[in-house]
Coordinates of C-alpha atoms and ligand atoms in Angstrom, one line a residue:
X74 CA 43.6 137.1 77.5
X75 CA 40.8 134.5 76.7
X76 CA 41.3 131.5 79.0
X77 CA 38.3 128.7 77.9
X78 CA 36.3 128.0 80.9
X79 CA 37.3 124.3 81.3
X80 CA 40.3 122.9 82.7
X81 CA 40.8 118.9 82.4
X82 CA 42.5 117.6 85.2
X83 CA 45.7 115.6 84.1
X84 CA 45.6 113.2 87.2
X85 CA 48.3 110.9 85.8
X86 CA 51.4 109.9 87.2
X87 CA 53.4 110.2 83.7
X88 CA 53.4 111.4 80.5
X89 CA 52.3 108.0 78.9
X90 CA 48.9 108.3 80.0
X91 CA 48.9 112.1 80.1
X92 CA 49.9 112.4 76.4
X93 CA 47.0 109.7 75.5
X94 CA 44.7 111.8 76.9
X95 CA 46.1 115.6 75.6
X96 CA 46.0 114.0 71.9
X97 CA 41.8 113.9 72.4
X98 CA 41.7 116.8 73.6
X99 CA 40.9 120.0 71.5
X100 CA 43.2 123.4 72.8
X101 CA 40.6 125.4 70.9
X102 CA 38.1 124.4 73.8
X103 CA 39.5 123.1 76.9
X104 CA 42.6 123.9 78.7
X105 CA 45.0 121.3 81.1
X106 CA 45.7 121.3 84.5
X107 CA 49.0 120.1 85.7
X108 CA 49.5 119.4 89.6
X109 CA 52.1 117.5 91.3
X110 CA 52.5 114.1 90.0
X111 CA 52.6 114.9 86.8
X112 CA 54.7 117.5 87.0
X113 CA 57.5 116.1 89.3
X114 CA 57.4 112.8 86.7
X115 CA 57.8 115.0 83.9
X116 CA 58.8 118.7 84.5
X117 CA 59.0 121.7 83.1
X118 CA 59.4 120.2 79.6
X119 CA 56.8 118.9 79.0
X120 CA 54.5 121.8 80.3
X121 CA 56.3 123.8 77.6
X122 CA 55.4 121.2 75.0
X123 CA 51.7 121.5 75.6
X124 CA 52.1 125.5 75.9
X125 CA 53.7 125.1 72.1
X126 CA 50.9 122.7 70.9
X127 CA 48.2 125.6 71.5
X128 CA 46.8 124.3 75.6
X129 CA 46.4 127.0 78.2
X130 CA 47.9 125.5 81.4
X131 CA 47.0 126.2 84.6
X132 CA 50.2 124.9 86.4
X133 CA 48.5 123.7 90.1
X134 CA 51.7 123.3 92.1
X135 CA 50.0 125.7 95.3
X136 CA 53.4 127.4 95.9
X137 CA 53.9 128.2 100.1
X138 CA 57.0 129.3 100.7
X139 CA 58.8 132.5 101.9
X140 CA 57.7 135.6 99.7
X141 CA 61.4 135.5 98.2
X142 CA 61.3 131.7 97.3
X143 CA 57.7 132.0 96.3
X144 CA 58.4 135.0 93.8
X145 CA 60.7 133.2 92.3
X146 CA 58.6 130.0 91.8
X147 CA 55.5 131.5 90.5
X148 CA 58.3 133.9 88.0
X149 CA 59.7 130.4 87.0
X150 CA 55.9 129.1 85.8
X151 CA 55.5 132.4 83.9
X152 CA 58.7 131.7 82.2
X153 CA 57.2 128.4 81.0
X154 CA 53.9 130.9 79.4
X155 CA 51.3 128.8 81.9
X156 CA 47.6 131.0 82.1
X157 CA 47.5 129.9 85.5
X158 CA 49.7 129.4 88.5
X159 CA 48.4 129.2 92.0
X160 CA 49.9 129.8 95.9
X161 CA 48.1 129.2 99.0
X162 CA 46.7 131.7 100.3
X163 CA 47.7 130.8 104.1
X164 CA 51.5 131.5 103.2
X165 CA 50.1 135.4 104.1
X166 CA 49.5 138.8 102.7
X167 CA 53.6 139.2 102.1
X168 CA 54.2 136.3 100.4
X169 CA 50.8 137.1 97.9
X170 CA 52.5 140.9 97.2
X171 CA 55.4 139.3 96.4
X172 CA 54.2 136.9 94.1
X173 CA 52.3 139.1 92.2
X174 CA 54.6 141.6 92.0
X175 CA 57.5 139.1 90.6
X176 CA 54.6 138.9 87.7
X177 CA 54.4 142.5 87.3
X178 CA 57.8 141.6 85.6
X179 CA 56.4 139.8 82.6
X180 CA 54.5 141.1 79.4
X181 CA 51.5 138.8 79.4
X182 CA 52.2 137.4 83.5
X183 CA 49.8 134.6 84.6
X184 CA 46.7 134.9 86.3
X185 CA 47.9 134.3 90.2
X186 CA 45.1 132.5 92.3
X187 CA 44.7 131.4 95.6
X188 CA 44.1 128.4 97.5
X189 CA 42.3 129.2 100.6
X190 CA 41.5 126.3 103.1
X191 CA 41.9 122.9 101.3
X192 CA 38.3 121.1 101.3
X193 CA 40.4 117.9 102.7
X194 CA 40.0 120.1 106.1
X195 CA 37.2 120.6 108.3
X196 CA 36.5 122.8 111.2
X197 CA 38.2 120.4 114.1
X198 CA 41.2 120.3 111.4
X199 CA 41.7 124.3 111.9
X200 CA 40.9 123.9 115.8
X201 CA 43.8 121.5 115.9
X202 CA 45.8 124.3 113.9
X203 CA 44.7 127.4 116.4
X204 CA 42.1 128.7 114.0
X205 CA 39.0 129.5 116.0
X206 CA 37.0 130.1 112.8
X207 CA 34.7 127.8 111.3
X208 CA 36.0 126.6 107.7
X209 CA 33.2 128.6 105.7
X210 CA 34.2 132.2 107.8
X211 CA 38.1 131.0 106.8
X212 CA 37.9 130.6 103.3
X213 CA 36.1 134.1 102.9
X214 CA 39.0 135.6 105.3
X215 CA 41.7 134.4 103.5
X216 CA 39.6 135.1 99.4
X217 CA 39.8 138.8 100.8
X218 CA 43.0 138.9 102.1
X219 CA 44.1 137.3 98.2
X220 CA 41.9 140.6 97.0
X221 CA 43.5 143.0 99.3
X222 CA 47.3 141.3 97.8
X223 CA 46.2 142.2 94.2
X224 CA 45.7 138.5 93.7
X225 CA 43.4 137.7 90.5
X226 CA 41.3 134.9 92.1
X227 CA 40.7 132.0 94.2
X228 CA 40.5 128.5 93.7
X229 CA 37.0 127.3 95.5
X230 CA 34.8 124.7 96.0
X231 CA 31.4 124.7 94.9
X232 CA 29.5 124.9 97.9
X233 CA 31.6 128.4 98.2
X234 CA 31.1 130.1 94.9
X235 CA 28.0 131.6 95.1
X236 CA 28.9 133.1 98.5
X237 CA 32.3 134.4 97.2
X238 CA 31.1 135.8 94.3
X239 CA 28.9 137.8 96.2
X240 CA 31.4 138.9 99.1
X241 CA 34.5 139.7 96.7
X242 CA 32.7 141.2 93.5
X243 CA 32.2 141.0 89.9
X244 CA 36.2 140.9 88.9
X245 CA 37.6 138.1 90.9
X246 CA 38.4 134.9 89.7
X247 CA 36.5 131.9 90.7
X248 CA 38.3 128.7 89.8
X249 CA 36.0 125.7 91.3
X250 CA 36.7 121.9 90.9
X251 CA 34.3 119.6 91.6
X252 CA 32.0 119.8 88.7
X253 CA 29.9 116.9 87.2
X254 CA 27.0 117.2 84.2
X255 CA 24.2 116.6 84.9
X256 CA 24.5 112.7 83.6
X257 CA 27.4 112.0 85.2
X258 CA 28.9 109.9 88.3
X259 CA 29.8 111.8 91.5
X260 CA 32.9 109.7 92.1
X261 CA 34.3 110.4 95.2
X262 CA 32.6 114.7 95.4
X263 CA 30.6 115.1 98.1
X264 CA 28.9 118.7 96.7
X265 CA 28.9 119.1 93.3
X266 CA 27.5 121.7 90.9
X267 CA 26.6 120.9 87.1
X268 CA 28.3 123.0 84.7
X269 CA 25.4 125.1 84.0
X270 CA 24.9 125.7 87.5
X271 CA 28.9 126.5 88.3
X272 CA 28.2 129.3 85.7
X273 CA 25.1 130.6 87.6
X274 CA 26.9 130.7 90.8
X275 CA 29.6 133.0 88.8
X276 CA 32.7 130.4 88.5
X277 CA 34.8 131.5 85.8
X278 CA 36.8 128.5 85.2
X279 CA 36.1 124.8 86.1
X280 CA 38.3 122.0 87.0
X281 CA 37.1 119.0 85.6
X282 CA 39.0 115.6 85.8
X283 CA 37.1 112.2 85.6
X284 CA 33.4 113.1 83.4
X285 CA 36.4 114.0 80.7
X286 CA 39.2 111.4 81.6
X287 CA 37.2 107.9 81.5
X288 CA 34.3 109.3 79.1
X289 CA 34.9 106.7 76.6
X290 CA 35.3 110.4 74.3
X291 CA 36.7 112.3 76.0
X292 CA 36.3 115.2 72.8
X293 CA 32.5 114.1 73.3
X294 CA 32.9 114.7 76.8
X295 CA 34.2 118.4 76.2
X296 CA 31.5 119.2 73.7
X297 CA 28.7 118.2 75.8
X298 CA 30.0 120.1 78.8
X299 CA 30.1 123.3 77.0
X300 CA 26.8 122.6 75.1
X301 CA 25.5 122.1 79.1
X302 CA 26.8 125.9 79.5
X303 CA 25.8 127.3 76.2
X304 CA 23.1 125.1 75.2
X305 CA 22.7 125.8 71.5
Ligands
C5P239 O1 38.0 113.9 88.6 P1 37.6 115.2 89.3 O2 36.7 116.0 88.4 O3 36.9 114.9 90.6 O4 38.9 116.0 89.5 C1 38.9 117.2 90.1 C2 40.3 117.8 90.2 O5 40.3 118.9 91.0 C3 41.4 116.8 90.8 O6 42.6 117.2 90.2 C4 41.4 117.2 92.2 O7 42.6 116.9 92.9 C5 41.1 118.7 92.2 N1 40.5 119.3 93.4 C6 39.3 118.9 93.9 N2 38.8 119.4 95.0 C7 39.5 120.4 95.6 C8 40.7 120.9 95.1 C9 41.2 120.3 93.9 O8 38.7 118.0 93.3 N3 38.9 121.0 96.6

């Protein structure tokens, strides 16, 4: 399967806006992530329409559930053909197996990822919770415990890549958000990497929402994010 290394976060609360912003977008080069909002407005549907227009989807809906209910969910996205469907990681090594092995199922299954600890959380937010560990030591425990499930990858931040990539080898998936070129606004990221960098730290596919959204070309937007990886 080749998955482009871009994902454009479709942040919008219905298809209105979301549709504006698919028709600039090129499928040949970028694919779309889908997360709540937009997909409780607008369901299943409309996922499939983007699938049948040529987009790889990574459906971001961070399934936790039992393993039964969670098998079923993530068999339900590869039903729709998504690329990508994630869990989190903290719904344990049982729910993981099953997930994965509900994809085993399909002909071309999509790639299962992880969410480990949410970056919303800090290291008094897992005290709170009865995790001793500091968020950093966290993140790697549950990345391995994704490996040891047969998970494909992780979703991670990008002050974590370069350490992940080191502690969980050459095969797994990094999927990092968080990304702004070089020229662009920060927004509301604290740590950032530019797209060049995200490659050197060894992230394989990068969220990117905003640079692309309110570029005022968004098509520009794309090309100059992957000439900033592959400069020419
Ligand atoms: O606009 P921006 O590039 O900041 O959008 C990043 C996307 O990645 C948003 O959909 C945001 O919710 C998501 N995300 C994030 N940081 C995380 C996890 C997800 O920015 N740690």
């Amino acid at each position: 399967m080749n998955l482009p290394k871009i994902y454009v976060a479709l942040d919008y609360h219905n298809r209105v806006q979301a549709d504006a912003m698919v028709s600039q977008l090129d499928p040949q080069k970028v694919g779309i992530k889908v997360g709540k909002e937009l997909f409780t407005t607008e369901g299943p549907d409309w996922v499939t329409e983007q699938v049948d227009k040529g987009f790889s989807v990574f459906l971001d809906l961070k399934f936790h559930d039992i393993p039964n209910t969670v098998a079923k969910a993530v068999a339900a996205a590869a039903r729709l053909h998504v690329d990508i469907v994630n869990v989190h990681a903290s719904g344990g090594v049982k729910m993981m197996q099953a997930a994965k092995q509900a994809l085993s199922e399909f002909e071309q299954p999509p790639l299962l990822i992880a969410v480990t600890v949410l970056t919303s959380m800090d290291d008094d937010d897992l005290v709170s919770l009865g995790v001793g560990r500091p968020v950093n030591e966290q993140v790697v425990k549950l990345a391995k415990l994704s490996q040891q499930a047969g998970l494909d990858g992780v979703v991670c931040s990008a002050k974590e890549a370069q350490l992940l990539r080191a502690q969980l080898g050459s095969e797994f998936k990094l999927m990092t958000p968080g990304i702004r070129p070089a020229s662009a606004d920060k927004d509301d990221q604290k740590r950032t990497l530019t797209p060049a960098e995200a490659v050197a730290c060894g992230v394989d596919f990068m969220v990117i929402g905003r640079p692309i959204t309110q570029a005022d070309n968004p098509h520009q937007a794309v090309l100059d994010v992957i000439n900033e990886i592959n400069p020419a």
